[in-house]
Short mmCIF file of C-alpha atoms in Angstrom, two decimals:
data_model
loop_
_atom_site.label_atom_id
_atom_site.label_comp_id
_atom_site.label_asym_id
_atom_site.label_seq_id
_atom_site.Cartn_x
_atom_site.Cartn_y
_atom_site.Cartn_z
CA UNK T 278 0.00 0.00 0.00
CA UNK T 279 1.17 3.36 -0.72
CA UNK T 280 1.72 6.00 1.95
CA UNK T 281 -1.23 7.52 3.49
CA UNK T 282 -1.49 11.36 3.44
CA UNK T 283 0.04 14.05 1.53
CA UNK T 284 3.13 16.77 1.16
CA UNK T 285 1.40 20.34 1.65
CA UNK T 286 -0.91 20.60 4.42
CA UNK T 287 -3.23 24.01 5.58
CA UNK T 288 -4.11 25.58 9.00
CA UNK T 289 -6.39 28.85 8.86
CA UNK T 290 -7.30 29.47 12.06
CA UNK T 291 -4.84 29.65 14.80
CA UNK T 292 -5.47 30.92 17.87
CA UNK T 293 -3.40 30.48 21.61
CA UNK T 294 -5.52 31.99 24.01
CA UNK T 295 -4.08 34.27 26.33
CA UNK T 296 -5.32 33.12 29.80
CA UNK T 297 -4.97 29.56 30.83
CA UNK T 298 -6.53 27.70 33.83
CA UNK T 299 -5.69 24.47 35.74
CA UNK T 300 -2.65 22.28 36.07
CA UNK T 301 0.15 23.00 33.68
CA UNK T 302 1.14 21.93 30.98
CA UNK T 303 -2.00 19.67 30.37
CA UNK T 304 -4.83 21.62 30.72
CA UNK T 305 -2.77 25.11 29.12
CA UNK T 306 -4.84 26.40 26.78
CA UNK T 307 -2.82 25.65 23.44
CA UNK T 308 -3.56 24.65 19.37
CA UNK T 309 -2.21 21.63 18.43
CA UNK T 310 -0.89 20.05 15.46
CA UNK T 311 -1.27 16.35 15.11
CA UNK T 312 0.98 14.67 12.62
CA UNK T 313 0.75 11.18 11.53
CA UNK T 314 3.79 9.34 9.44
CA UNK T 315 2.22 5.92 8.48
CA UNK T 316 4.97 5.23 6.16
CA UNK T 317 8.92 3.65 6.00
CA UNK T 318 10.51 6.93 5.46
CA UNK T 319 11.21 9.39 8.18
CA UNK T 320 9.59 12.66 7.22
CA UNK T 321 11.55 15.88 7.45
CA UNK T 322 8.80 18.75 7.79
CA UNK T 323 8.77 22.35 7.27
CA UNK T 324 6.04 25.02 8.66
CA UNK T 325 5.74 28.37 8.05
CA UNK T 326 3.58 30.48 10.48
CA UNK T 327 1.26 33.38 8.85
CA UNK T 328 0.12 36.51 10.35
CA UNK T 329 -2.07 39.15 9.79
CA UNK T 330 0.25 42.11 10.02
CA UNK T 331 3.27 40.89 9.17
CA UNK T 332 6.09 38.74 6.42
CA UNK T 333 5.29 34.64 7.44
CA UNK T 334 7.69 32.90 10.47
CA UNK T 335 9.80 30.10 9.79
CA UNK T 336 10.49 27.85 8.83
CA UNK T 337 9.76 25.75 11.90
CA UNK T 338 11.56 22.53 11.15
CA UNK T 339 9.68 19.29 12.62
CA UNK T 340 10.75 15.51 12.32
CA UNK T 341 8.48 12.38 12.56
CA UNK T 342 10.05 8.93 11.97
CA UNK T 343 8.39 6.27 9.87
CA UNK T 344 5.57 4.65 11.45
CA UNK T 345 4.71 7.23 14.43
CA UNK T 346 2.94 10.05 15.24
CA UNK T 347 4.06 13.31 17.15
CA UNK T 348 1.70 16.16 18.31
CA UNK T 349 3.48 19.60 18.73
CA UNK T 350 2.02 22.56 20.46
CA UNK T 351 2.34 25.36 18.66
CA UNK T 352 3.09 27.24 22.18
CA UNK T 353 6.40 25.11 22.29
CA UNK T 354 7.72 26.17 19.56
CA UNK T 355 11.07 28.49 20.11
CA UNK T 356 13.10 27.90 16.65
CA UNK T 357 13.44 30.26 14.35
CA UNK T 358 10.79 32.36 17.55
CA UNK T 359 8.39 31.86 19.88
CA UNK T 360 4.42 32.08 18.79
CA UNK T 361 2.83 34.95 20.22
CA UNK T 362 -0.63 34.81 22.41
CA UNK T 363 -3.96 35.90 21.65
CA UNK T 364 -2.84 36.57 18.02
CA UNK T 365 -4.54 35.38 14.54
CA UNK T 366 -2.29 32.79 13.02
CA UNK T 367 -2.36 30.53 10.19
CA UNK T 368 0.17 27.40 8.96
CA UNK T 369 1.65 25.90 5.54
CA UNK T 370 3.27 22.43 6.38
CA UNK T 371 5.40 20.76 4.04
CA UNK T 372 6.95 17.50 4.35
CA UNK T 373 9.17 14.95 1.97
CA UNK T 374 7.07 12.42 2.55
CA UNK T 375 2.93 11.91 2.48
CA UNK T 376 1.64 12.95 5.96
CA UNK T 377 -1.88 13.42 7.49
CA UNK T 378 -2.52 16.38 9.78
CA UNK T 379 -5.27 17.45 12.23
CA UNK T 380 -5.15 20.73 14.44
CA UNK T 381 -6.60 20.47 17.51
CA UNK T 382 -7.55 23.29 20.11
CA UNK T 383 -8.11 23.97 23.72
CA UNK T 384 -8.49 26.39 25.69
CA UNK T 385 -9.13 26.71 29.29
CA UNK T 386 -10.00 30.60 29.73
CA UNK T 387 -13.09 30.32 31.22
CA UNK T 388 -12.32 27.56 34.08
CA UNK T 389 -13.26 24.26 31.96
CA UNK T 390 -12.14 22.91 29.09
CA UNK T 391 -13.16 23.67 25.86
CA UNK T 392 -12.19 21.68 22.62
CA UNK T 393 -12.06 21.81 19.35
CA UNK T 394 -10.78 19.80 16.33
CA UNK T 395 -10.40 19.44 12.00
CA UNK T 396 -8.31 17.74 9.45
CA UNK T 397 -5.87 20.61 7.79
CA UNK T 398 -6.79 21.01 4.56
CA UNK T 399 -4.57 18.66 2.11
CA UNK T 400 -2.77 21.26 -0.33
CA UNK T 401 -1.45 19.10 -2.97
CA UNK N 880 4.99 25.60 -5.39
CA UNK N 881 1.37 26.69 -6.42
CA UNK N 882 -0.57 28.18 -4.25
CA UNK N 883 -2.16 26.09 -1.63
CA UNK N 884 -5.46 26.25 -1.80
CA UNK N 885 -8.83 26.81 -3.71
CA UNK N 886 -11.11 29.59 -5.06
CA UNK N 887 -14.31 28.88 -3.81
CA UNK N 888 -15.51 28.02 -0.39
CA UNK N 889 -18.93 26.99 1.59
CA UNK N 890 -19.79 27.26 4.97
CA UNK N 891 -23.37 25.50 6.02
CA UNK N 892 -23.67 26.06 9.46
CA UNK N 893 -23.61 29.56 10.56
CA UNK N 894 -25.64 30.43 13.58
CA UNK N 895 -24.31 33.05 16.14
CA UNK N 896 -25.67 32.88 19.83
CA UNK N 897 -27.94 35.33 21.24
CA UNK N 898 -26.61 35.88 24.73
CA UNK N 899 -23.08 36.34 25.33
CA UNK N 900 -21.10 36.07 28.84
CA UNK N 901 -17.55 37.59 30.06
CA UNK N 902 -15.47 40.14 28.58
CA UNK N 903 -15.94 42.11 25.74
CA UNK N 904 -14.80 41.67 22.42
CA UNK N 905 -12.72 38.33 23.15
CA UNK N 906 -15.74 36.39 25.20
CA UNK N 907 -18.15 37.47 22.76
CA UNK N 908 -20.50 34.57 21.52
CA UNK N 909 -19.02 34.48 17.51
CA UNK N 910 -18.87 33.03 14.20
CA UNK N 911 -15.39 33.48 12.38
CA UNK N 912 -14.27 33.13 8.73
CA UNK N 913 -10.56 32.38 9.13
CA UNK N 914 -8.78 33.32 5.87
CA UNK N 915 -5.29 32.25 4.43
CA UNK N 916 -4.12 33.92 1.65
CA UNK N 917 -0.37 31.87 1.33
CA UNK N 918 0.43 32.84 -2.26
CA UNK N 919 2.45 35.61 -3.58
CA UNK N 920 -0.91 37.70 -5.11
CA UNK N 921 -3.16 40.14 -2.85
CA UNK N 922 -6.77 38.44 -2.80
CA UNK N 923 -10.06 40.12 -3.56
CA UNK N 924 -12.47 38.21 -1.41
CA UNK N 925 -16.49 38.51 -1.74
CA UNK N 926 -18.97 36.18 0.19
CA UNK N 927 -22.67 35.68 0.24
CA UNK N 928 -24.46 35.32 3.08
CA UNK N 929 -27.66 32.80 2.91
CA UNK N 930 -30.79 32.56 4.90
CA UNK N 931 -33.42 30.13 5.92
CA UNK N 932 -36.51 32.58 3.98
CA UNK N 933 -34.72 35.40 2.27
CA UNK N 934 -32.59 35.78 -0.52
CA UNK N 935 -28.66 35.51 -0.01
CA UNK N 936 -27.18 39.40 1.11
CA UNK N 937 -24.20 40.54 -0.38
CA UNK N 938 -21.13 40.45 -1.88
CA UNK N 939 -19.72 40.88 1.66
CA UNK N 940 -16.30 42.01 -0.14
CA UNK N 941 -12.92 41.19 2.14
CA UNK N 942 -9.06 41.72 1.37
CA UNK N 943 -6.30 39.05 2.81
CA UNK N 944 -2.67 40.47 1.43
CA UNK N 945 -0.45 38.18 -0.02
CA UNK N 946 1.21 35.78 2.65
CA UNK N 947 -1.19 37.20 5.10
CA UNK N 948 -4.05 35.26 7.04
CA UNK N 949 -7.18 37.16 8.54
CA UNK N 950 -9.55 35.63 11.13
CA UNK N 951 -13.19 37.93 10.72
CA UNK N 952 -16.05 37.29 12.87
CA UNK N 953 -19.57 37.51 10.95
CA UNK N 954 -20.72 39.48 13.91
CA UNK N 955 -18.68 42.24 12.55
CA UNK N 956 -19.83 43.04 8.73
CA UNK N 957 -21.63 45.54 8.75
CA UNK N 958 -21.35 46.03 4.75
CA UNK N 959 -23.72 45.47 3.22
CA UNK N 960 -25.67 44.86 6.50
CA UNK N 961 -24.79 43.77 9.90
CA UNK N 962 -26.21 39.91 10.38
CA UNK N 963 -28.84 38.96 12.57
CA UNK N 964 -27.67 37.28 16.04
CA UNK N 965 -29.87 33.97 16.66
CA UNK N 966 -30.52 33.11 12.93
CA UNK N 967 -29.44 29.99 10.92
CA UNK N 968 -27.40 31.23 8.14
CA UNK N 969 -24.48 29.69 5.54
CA UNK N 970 -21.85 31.52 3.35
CA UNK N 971 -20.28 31.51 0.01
CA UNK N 972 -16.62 32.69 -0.43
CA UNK N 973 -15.15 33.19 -3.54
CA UNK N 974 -11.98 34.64 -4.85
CA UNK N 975 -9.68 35.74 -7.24
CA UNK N 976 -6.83 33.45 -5.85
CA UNK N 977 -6.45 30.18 -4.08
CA UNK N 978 -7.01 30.66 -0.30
CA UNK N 979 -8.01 28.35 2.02
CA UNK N 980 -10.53 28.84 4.46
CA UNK N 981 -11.85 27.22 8.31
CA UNK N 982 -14.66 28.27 10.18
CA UNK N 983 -14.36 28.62 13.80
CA UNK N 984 -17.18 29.00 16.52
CA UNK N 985 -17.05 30.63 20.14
CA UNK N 986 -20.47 30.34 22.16
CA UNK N 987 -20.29 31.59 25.74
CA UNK N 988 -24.06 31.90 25.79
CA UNK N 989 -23.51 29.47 29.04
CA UNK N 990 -20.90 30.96 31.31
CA UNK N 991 -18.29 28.77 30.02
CA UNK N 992 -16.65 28.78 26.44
CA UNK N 993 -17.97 26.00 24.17
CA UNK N 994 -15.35 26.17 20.81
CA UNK N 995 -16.21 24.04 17.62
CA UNK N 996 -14.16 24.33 14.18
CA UNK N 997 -14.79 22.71 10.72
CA UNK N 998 -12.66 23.17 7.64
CA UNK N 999 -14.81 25.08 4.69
CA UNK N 1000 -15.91 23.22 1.51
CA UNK N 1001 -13.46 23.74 -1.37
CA UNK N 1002 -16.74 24.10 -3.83
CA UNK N 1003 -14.14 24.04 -6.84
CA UNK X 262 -20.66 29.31 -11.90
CA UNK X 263 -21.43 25.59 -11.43
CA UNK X 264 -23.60 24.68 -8.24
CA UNK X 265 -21.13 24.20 -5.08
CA UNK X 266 -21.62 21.08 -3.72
CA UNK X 267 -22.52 17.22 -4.15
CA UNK X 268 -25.32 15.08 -4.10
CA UNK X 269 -24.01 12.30 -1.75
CA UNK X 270 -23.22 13.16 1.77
CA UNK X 271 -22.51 10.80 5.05
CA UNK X 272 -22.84 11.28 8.70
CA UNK X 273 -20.84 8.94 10.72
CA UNK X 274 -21.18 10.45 14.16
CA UNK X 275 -24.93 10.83 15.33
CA UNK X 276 -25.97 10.70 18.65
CA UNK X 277 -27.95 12.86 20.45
CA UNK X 278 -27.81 13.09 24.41
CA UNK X 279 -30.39 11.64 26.62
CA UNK X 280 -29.60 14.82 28.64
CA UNK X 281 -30.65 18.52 28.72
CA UNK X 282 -30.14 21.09 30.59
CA UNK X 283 -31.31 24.94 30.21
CA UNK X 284 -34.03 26.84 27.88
CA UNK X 285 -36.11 24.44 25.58
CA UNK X 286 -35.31 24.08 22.37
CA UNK X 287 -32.68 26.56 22.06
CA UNK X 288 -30.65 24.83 24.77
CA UNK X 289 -31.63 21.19 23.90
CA UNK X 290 -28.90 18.37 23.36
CA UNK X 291 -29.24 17.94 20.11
CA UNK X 292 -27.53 16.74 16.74
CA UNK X 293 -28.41 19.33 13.60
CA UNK X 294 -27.99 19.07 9.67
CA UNK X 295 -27.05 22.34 7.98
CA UNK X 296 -27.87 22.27 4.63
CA UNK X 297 -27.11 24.94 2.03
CA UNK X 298 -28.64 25.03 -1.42
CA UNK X 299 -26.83 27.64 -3.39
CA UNK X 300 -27.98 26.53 -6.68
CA UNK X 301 -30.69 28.11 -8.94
CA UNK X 302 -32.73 24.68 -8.34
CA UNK X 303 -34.64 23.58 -5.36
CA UNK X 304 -33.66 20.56 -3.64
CA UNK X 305 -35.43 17.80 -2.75
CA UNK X 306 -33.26 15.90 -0.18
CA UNK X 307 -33.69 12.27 1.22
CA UNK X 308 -32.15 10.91 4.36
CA UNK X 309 -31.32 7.42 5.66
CA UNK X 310 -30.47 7.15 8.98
CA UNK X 311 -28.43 3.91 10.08
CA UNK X 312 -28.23 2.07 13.77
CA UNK X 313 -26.29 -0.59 14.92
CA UNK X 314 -28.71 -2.77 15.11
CA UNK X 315 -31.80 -2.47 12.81
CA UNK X 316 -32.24 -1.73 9.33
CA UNK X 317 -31.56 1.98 7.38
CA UNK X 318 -35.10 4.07 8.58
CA UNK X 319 -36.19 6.34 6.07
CA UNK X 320 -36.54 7.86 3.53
CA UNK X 321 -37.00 11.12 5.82
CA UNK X 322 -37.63 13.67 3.17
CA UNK X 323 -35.95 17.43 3.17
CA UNK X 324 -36.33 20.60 1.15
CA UNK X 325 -34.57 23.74 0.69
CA UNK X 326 -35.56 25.37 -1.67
CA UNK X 327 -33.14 27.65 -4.20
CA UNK X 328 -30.26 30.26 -2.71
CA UNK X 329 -31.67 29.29 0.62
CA UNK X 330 -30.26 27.07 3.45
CA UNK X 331 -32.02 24.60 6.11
CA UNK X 332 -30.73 23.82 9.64
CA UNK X 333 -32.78 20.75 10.67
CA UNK X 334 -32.87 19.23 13.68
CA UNK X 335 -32.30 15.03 13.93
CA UNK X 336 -34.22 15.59 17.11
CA UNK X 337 -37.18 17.33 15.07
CA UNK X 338 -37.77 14.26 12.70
CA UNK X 339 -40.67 12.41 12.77
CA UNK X 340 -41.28 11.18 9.46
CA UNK X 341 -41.23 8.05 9.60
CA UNK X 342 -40.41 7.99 12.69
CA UNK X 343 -38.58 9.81 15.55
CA UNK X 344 -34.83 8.94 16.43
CA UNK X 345 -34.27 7.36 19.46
CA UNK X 346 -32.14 9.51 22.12
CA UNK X 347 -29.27 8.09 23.56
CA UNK X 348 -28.77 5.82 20.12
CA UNK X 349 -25.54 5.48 18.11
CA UNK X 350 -26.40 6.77 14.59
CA UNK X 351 -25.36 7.72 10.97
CA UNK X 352 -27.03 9.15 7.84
CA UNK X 353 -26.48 9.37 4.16
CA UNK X 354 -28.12 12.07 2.35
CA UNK X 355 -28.86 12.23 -1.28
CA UNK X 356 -30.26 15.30 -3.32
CA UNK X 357 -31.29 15.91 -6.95
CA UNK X 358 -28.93 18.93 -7.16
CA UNK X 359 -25.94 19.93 -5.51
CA UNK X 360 -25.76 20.85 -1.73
CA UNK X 361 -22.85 21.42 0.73
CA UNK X 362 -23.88 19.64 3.98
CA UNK X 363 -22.26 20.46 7.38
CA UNK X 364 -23.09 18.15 10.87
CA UNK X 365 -23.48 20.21 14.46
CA UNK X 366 -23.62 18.85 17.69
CA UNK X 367 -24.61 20.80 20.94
CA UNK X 368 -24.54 18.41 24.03
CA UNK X 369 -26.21 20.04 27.43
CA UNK X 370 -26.02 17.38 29.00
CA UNK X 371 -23.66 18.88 32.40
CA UNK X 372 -25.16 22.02 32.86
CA UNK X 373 -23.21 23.78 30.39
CA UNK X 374 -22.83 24.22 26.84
CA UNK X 375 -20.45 21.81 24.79
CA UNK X 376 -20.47 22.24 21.09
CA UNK X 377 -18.81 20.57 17.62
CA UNK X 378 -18.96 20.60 14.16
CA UNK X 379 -17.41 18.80 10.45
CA UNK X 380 -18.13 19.13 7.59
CA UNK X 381 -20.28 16.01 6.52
CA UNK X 382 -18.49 13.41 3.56
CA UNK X 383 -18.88 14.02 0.34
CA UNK X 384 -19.87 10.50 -1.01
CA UNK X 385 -20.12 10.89 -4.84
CA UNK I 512 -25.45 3.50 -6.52
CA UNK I 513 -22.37 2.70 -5.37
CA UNK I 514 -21.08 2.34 -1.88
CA UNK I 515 -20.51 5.60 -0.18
CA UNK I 516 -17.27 5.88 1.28
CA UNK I 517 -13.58 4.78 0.89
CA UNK I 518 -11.01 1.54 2.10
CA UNK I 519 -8.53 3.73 3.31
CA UNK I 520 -8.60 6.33 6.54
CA UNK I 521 -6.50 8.31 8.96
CA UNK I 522 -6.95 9.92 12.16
CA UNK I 523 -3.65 11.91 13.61
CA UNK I 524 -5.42 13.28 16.96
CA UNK I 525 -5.98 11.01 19.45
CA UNK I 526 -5.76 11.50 22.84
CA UNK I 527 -7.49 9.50 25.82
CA UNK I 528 -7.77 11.79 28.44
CA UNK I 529 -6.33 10.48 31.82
CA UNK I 530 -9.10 12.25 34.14
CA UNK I 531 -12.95 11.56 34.43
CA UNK I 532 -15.75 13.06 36.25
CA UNK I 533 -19.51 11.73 35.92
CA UNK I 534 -21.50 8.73 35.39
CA UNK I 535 -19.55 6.09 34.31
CA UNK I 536 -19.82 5.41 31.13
CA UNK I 537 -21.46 7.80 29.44
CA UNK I 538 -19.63 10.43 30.61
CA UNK I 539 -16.07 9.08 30.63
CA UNK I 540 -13.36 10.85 28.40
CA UNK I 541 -13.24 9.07 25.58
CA UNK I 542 -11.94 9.48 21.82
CA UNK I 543 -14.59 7.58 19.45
CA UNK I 544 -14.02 5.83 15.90
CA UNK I 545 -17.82 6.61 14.36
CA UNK I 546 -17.77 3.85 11.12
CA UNK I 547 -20.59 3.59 8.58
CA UNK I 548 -21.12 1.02 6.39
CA UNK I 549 -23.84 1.88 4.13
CA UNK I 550 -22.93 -0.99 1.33
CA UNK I 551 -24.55 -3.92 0.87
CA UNK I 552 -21.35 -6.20 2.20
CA UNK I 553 -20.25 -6.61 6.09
CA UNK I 554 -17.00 -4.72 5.96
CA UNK I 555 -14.00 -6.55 7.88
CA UNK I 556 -12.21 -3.21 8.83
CA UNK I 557 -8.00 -3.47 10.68
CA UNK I 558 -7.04 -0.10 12.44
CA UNK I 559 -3.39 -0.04 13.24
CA UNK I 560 -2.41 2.12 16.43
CA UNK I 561 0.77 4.56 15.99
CA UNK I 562 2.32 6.22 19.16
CA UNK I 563 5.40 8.69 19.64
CA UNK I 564 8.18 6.09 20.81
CA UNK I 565 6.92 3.10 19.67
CA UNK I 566 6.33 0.79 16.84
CA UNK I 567 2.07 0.87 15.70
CA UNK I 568 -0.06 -1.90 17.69
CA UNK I 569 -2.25 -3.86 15.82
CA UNK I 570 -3.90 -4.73 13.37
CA UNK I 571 -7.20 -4.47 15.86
CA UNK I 572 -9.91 -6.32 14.06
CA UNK I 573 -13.16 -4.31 13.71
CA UNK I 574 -16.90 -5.77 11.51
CA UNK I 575 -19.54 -3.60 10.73
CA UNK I 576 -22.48 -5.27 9.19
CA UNK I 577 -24.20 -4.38 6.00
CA UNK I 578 -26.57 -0.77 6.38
CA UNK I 579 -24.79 -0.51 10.05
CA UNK I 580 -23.12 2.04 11.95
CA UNK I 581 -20.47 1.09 14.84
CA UNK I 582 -19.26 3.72 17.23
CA UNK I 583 -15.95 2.39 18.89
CA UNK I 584 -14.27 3.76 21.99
CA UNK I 585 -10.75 3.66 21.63
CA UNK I 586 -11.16 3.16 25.41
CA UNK I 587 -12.65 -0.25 24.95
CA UNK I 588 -10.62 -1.79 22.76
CA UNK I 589 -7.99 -4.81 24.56
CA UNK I 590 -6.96 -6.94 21.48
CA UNK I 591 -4.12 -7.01 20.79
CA UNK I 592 -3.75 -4.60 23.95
CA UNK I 593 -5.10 -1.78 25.09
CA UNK I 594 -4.28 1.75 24.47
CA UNK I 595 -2.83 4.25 27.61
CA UNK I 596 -4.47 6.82 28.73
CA UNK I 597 -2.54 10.19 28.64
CA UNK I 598 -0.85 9.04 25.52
CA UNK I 599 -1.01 10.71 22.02
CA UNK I 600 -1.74 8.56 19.68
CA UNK I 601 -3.07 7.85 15.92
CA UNK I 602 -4.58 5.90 13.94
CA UNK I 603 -4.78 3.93 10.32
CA UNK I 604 -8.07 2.28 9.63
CA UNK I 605 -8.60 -0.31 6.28
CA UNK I 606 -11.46 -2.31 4.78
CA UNK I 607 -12.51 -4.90 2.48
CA UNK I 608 -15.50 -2.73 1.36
CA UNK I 609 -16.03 1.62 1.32
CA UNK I 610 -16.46 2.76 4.75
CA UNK I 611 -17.11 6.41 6.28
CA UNK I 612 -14.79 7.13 9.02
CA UNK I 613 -15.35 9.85 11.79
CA UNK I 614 -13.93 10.87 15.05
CA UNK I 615 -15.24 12.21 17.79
CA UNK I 616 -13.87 13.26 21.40
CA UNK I 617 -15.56 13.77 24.53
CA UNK I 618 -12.88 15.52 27.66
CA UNK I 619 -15.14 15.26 30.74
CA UNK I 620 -11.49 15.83 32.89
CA UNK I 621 -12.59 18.92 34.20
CA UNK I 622 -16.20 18.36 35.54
CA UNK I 623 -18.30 19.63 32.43
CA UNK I 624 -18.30 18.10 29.28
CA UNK I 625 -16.22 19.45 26.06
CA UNK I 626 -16.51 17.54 22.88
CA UNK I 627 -14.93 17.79 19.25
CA UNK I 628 -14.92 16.01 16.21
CA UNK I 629 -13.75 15.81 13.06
CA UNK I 630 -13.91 13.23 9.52
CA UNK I 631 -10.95 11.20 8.97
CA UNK I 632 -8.97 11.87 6.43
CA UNK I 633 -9.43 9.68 3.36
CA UNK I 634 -6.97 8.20 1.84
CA UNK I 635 -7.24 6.44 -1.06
#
C-alpha cells in the first residue's frame, strides 16, 4: 500500500488563548498540530507560520520517523521564535514524505475545558 | 509551489448565539471566517451570506494580502448589513486566488466557552 | 458558476444526548444538519439514517428550496419515525442537485454548553 | 449506486484523556471511531495504532455489518492490547468494502463536558 497522506498541508485558524486555567502543561490552553507518518521513510517537515500584520515565520523545522505520530504545540515552539498569544495565526506544512494532519484546540480561559478539532486542509 | 489552496468556499452552518457572557470583544458569543491567503498575489475576497426565507445578502467584499491570514467574525460586517444574532445562516466565499478557508465557533451563551471548528468546503 | 456542492453526503457520528439542561429548544442536546442550497434549483433531499442494530429508517424527506439554506434538527424528525435519544447513529443524504452539507452537535447534557462541528463526507 | 465511502482512513489526533468526572460510562473521556457502512457487504475493517516512541499496535480487528453504523471507543478496545491513557496517539483504519470514518472526542477531565470532532482523512 502506498503511503497515506500528503506533502502540503493548511491551518487557517490559529489561535493560543491568552489566559490559561488548571494544572500546567495539560490543561494550558494551546492549538495543536497532530501529525501522523504511516509510512517507512522518516519525514523531514517544514512550517511556516502566517500573520495578519506581518512577512510569514519560519520555517519551523519538525521531524516524525516512519511509522509514528508526534503532536506539537504550537506554544512550544522556540526555533526560528516563539508564537505569540492571543494573536490570529495561520500554517503551511510541508513534508518529503505523504503525511496526514489534524489541528486540535483547547483552551481553558473560562475555568473548563473547551475543545475543538479538523483535518488541515490537504494542499497538494 | 502553487498556491495552496482553492477559489471557492462553503460554509453551512452559521448560527451566532444570542446571549453572550464575560469580557468584551474576546468572550463574545461568535462566528469566524478564518482566511489564508499563502500565495504571492493580494486576494479580492467577496462572500454571500444565505438565509433560511430570504434571498442571499451581499457580496460581503474582504481583502487578505499576499502571505497574510485574517480571522473575521460575521458578527462584525456591517457592509452590506450587519447579520442577525440567533438566525441559521451559511456563506459563500469566492476569490480571485487560491485561499483556504476554516470556520471557527465561540459560544459563551452558558458561562463557560464552548469552541467548535470545521474546515470550509473547497466548492471548486 | 457551477452549483457548489454534491449530491451524496454521510454522517458517521450521530448521537444525540439523553440529557438537557437549560431553555427548551434553544438549549436542547441535540444533533443538527445544515444544509445549504446555493444553486438556482430547489432541492429535494432524502435521508437514511443507520443504527447498529436495525435496518436503514427512512426515507425522511428534506427541502430547501433555491439560494436558501435549512438547519434541521435530527431531534425534530418524525417522518417516519422519531430517532431514538441516547442511540448510536449515521445518515447518508442524497439530493437531486448539488448541496454542501455540514453536521453540528450541541450536548447540554452537564449544565453547560459543549459544542462541535465537520463538515459532513462528500460520497459521490 | 455505489457504496458511499472509501477503504482507506486516517486519524492523527488522538488523545485518551487520563481524568474523568460523571456517570460512568457515558460520561467518561473518551476518543470515538464513528464507522458507517452503508454498502450492501459486512466490511472486515483493521485499524493499526501509531504512538510517539513506539512501533504501531495492531492490526485491531473491527466488523460492521451491512446498512450498520459502529461507534468504537478507543477506550474499549484490549486486542491485541489496550491503548494508555494520557498518551497521544493515531490511527490507520482499512477495509474490504467503502467505509465512512469519523472521530469524535468527549474531555469530561474537568467536571463539564467538552466535545470535538472531526472526519478522517481519506486516503485512497
Amino acid at each position: 500500500m502506498r503511503p497515506v497522506g500528503r506533502t502540503v498541508w493548511a491551518i487557517p485558524g490559529g489561535h493560543i488563548p491568552l489566559r490559561t486555567t488548571g494544572r500546567e502543561p495539560e490543561e494550558t490552553s494551546s492549538d495543536t498540530v497532530c501529525l501522523l507518518n504511516a509510512g517507512a521513510q522518516d519525514a523531514e517537515i517544514e512550517m511556516l507560520v502566517y500573520y495578519e500584520d506581518l512577512e510569514p515565520i519560519g520555517p519551523y523545522r519538525l521531524k516524525v520517523p516512519a511509522r509514528r505520530t508526534r503532536h506539537i504545540r504550537f506554544n512550544d515552539l522556540i526555533d526560528p521564535e516563539a508564537l505569540p498569544l492571543d494573536t490570529d495565526f495561520a500554517a503551511v506544512i510541508t513534508s518529503n514524505v505523504p503525511i496526514v494532519v489534524e489541528f486540535t484546540r483547547k483552551d481553558t480561559s473560562r475555568d473548563r475545558n473547551a475543545i475543538a478539532t479538523t483535518l488541515a486542509f490537504p494542499g497538494d
